[in-house]
Short mmCIF file of C-alpha atoms and ligand atoms in Angstrom, two decimals:
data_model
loop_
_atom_site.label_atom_id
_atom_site.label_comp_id
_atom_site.label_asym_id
_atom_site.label_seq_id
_atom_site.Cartn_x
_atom_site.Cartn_y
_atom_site.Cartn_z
CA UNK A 1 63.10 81.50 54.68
CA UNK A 2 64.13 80.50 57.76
CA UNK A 3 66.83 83.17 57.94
CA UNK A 4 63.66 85.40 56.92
CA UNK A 5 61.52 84.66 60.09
CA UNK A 6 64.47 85.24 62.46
CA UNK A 7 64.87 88.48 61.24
CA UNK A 8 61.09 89.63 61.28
CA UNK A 9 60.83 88.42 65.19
CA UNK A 10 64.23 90.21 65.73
CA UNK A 11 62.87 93.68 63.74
CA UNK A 12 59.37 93.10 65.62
CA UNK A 13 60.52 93.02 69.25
CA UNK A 14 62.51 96.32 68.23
CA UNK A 15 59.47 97.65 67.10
CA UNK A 16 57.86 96.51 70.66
CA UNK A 17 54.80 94.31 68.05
CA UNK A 18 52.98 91.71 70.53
CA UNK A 19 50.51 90.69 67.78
CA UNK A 20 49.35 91.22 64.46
CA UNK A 21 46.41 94.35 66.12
CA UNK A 22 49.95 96.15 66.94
CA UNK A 23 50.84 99.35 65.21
CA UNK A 24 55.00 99.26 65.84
CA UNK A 25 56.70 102.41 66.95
CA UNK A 26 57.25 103.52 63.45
CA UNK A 27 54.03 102.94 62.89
CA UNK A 28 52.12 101.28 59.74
CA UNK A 29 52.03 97.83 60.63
CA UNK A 30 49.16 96.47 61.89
CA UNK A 31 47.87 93.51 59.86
CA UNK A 32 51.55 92.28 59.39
CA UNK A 33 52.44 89.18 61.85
CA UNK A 34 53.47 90.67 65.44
CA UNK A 35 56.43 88.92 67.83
CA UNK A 36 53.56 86.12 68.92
CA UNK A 37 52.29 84.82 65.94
CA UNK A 38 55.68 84.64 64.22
CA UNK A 39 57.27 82.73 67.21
CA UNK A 40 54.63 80.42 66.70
CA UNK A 41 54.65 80.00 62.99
CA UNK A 42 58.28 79.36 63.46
CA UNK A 43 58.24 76.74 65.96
CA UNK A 44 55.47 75.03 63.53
CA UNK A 45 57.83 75.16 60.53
CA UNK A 46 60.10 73.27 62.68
CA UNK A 47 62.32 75.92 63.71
CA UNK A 48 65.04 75.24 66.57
CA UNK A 49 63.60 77.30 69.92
CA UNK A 50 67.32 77.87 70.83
CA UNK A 51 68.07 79.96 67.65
CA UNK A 52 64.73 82.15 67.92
CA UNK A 53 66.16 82.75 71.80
CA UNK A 54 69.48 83.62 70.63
CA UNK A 55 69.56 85.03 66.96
CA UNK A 56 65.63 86.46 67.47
CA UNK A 57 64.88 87.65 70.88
CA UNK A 58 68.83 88.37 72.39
CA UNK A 59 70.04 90.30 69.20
CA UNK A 60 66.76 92.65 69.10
CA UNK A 61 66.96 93.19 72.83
CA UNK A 62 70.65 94.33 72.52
CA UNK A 63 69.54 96.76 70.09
CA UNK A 64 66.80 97.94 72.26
CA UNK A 65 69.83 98.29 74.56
CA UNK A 66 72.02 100.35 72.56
CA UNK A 67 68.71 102.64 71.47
CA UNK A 68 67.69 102.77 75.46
CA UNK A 69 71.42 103.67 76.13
CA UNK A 70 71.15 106.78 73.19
CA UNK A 71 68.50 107.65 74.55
CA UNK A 72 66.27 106.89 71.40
CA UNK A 73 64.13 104.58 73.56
CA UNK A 74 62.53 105.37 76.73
CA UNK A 75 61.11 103.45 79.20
CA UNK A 76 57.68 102.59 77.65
CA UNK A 77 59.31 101.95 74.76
CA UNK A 78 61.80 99.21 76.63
CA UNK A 79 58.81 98.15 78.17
CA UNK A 80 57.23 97.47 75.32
CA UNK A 81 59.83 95.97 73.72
CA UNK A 82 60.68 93.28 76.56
CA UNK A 83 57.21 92.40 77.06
CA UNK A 84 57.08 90.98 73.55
CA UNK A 85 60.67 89.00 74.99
CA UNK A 86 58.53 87.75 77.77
CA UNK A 87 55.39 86.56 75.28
CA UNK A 88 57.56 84.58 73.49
CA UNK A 89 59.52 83.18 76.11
CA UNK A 90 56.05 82.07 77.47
CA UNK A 91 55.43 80.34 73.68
CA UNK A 92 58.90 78.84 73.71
CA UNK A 93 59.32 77.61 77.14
CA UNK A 94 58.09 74.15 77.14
CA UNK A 95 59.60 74.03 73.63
CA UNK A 96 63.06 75.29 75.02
CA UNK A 97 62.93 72.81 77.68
CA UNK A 98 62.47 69.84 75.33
CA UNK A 99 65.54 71.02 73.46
CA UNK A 100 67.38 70.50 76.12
CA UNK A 101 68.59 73.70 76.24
CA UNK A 102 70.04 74.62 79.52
CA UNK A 103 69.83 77.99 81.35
CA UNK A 104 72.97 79.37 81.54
CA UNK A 105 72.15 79.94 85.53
CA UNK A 106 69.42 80.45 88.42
CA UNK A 107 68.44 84.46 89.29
CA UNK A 108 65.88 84.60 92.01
CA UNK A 109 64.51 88.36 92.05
CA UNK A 110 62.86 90.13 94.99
CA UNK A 111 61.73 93.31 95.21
CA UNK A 112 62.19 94.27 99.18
CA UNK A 113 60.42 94.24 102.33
CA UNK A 114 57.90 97.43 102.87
CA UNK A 115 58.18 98.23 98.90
CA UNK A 116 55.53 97.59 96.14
CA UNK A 117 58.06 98.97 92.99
CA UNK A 118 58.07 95.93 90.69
CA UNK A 119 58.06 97.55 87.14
CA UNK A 120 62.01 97.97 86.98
CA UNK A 121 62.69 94.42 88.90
CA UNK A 122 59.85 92.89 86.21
CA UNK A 123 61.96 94.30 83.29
CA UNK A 124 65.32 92.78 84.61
CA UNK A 125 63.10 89.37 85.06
CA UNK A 126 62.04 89.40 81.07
CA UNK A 127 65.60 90.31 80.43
CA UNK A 128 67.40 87.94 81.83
CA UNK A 129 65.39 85.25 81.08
CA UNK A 130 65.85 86.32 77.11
CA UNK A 131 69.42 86.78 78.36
CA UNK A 132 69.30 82.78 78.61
CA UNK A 133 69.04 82.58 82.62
CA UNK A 134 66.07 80.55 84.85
CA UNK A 135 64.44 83.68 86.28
CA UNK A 136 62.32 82.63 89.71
CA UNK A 137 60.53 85.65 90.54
CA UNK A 138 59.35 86.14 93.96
CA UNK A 139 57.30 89.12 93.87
CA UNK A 140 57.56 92.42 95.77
CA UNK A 141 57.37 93.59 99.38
CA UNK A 142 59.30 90.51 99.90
CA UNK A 143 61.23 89.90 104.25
CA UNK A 144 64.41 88.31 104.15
CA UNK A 145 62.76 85.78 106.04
CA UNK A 146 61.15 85.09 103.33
CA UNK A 147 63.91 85.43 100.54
CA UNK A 148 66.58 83.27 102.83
CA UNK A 149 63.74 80.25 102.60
CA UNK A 150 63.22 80.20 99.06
CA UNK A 151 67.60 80.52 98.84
CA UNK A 152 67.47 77.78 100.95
CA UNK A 153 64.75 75.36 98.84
CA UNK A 154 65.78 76.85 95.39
CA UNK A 155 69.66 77.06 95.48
CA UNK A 156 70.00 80.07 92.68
CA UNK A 157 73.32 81.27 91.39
CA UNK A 158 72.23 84.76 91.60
CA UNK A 159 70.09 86.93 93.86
CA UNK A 160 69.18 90.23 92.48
CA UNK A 161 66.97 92.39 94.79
CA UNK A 162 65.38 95.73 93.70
CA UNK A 163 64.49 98.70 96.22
CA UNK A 164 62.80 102.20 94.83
CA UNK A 165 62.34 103.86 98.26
CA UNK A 166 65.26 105.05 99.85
CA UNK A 167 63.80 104.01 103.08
CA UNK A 168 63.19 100.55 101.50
CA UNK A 169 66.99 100.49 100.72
CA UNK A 170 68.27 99.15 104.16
CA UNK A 171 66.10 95.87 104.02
CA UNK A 172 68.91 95.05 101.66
CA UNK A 173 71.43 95.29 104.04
CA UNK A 174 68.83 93.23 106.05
CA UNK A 175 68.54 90.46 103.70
CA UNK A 176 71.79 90.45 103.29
CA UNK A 177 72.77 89.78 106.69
CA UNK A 178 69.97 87.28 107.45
CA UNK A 179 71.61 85.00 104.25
CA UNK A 180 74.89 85.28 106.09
CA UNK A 181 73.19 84.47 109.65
CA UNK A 182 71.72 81.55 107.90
CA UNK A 183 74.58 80.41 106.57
CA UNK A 184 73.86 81.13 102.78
CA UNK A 185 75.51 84.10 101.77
CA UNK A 186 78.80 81.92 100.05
CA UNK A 187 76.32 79.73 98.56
CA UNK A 188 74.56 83.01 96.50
CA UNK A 189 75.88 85.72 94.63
CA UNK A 190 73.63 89.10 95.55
CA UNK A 191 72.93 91.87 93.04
CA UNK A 192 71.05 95.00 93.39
CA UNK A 193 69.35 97.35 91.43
CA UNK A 194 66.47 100.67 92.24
CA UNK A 195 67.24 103.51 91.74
CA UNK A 196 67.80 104.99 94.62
CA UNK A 197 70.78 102.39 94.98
CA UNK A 198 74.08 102.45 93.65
CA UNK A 199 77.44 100.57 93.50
CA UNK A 200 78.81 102.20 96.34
CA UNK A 201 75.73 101.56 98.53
CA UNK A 202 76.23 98.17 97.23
CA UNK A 203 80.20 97.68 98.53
CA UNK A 204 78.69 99.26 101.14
CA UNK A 205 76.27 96.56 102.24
CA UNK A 206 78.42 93.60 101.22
CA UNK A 207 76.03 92.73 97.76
CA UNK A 208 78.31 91.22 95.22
CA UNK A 209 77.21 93.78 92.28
CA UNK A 210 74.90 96.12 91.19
CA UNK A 211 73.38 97.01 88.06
CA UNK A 212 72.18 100.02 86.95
CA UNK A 213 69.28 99.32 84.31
CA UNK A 214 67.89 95.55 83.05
CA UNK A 215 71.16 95.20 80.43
CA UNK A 216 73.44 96.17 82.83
CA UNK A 217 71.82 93.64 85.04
CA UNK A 218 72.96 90.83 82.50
CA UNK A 219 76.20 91.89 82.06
CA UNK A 220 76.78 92.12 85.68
CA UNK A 221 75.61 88.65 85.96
CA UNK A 222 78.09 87.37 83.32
CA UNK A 223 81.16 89.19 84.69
CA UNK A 224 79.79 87.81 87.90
CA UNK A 225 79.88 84.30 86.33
CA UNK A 226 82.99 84.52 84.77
CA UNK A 227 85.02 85.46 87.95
CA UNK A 228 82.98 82.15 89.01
C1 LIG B 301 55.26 103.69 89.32
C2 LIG B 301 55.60 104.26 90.67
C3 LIG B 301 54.82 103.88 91.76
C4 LIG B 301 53.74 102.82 91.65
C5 LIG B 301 54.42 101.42 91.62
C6 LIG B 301 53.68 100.44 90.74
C7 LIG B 301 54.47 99.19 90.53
N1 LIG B 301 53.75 98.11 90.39
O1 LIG B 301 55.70 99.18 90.49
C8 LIG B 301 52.92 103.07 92.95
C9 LIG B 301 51.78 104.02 92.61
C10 LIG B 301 52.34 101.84 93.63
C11 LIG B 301 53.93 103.82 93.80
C12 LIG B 301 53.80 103.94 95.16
C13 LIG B 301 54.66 104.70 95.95
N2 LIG B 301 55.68 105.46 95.51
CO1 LIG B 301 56.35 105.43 93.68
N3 LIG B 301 56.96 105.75 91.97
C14 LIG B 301 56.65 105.23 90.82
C15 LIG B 301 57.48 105.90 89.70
C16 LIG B 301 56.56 106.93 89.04
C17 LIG B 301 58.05 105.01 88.63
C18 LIG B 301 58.92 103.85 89.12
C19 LIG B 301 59.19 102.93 87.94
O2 LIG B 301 58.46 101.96 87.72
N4 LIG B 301 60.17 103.28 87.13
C20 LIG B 301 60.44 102.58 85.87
C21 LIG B 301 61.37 101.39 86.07
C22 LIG B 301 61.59 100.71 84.72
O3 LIG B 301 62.61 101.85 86.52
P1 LIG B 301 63.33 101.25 87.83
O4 LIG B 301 62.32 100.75 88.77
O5 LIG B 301 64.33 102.23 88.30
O6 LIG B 301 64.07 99.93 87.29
C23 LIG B 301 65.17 99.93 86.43
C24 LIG B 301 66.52 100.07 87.14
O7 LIG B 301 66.45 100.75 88.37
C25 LIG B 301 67.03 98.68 87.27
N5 LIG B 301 66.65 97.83 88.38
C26 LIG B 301 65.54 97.85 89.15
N6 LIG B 301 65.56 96.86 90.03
C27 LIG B 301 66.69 96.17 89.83
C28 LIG B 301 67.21 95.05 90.47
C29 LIG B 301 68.45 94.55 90.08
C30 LIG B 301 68.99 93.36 90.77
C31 LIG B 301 69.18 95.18 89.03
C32 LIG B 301 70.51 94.68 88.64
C33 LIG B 301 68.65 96.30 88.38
C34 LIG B 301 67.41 96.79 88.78
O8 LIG B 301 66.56 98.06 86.08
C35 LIG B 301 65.22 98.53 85.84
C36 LIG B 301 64.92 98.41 84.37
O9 LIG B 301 65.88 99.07 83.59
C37 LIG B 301 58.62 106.59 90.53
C38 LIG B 301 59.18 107.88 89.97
C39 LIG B 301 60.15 107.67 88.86
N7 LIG B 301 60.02 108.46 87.84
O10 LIG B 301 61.02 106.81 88.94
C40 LIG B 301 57.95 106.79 91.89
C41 LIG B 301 58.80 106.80 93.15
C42 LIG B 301 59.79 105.66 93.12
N8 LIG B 301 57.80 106.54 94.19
C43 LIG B 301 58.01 107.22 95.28
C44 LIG B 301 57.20 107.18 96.42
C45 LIG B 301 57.57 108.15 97.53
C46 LIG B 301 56.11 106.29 96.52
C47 LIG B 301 55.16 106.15 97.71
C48 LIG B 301 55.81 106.20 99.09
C49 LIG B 301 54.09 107.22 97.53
C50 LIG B 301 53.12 107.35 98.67
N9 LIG B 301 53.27 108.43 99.41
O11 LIG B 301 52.27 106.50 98.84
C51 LIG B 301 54.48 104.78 97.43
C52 LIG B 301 55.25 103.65 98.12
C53 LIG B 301 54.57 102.32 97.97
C54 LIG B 301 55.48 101.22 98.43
N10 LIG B 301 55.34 100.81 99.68
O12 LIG B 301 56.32 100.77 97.67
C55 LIG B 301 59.27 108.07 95.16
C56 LIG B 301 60.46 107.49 95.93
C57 LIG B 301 61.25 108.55 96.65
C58 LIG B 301 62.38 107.93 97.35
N11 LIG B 301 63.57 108.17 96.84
O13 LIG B 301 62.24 107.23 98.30
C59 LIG B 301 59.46 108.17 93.61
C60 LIG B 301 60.91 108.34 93.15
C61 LIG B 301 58.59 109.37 93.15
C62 LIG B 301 59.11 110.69 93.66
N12 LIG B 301 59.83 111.43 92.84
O14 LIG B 301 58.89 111.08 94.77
N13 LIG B 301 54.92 104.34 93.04
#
């Protein structure tokens, strides 16, 4: 039974089903529990938050990866998909946090100074937070002024900032820089992501990675923590 439920959140976030009104890609379903009410009738029956995370949520999401990656899921499709991730995150939070489950690290995201893009940075938010990481999102159009004070009061692990204009790009380079001239940039490791960006634009600017969709985000963050 238990077994059961874990597997009908896992095939429901493939299937991109918020709620029960849903109809699921294939189509068919509505009536049938969505991702919401099944997270919720799980936690009731007493159902460790941790394994939902892991064996629910991570496993479909990989498999929304692979389809993305095949090109058997598009963007809405992702989108729909991780926003039934970030749902049930929302349900299991204060649950997770009571289980003493512990992030496996701190991202702070940022989409940059003079750009309002925040669909793609969103995405790598819900992701890495069903990834397992403490996501603290700071919005869009966001100075390095602005991002080095919140480094400075919030300590993350990881930095990930998200440009879509290519004349947005540079206020990475700018952030960048104003976390060294503050005395931070050893104390964060800095991702990016848009895409108009690239890994050779970040070597370029000094950033410590760069990931090219929301999965590759994660696993750029994990070979990021391994090399610790
Ligand atoms: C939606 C959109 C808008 C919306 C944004 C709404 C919102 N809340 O985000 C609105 C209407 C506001 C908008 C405005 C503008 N836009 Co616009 N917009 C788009 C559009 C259609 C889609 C972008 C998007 O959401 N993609 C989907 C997401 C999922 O993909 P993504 O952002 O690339 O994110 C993924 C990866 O890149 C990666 N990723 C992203 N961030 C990060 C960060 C990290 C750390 C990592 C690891 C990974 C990562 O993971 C994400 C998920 O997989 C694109 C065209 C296109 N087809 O891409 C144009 C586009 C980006 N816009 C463009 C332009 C020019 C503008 C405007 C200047 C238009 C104008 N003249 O007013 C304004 C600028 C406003 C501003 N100051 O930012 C151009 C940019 C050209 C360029 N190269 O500079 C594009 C490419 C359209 C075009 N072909 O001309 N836009």
């Amino acid at each position: 039974m238990t077994d059961d439920i874990v597997e009908q959140i896992k095939q429901n976030v493939i299937q991109g089903r918020m709620d029960e009104e849903d109809e699921g890609f294939e189509g068919g379903m509505v009536g049938q529990p969505g991702v919401k009410e099944l997270v919720q009738q799980a936690l009731d029956e007493g159902m460790d938050p941790r394994l939902i995370v892991i064996e629910g949520l991570t496993e479909a999401m990989k498999i929304v990866g692979g389809k993305f990656e095949a090109k058997d899921y598009f963007i809405p499709d992702m989108l729909a998909s991780a926003e039934t991730v970030g749902a049930a995150m929302d349900i299991l939070a204060p649950h997770l946090a009571r289980s003493g489950m512990t992030p496996k690290g701190k991202v702070m995201m940022a989409t940059v100074k003079g750009d309002l893009h925040d669909i793609g940075k969103n995405i790598v938010c819900i992701i890495l937070k069903g990834a397992g990481y403490e996501v603290k999102d700071l919005g869009a159009d966001v100075t390095p002024e602005q991002i080095v004070a919140r480094v400075r009061e919030e300590r993350p692990d990881f930095l990930g900032l998200s440009a879509l204009l290519t004349t947005t790009m540079r206020a990475m380079k700018e952030t960048i820089h104003s976390l060294a001239e503050a005395g931070l940039r050893d104390k964060v490791k800095v991702i990016i992501g848009g895409a108009p960006t690239s890994a050779e634009f970040a070597t370029e600017i000094g950033a410590d990675g760069y990931g090219e969709d929301a999965f590759d985000a994660v696993r750029v963050v994990e070979q990021l923590q391994q090399k610790g």
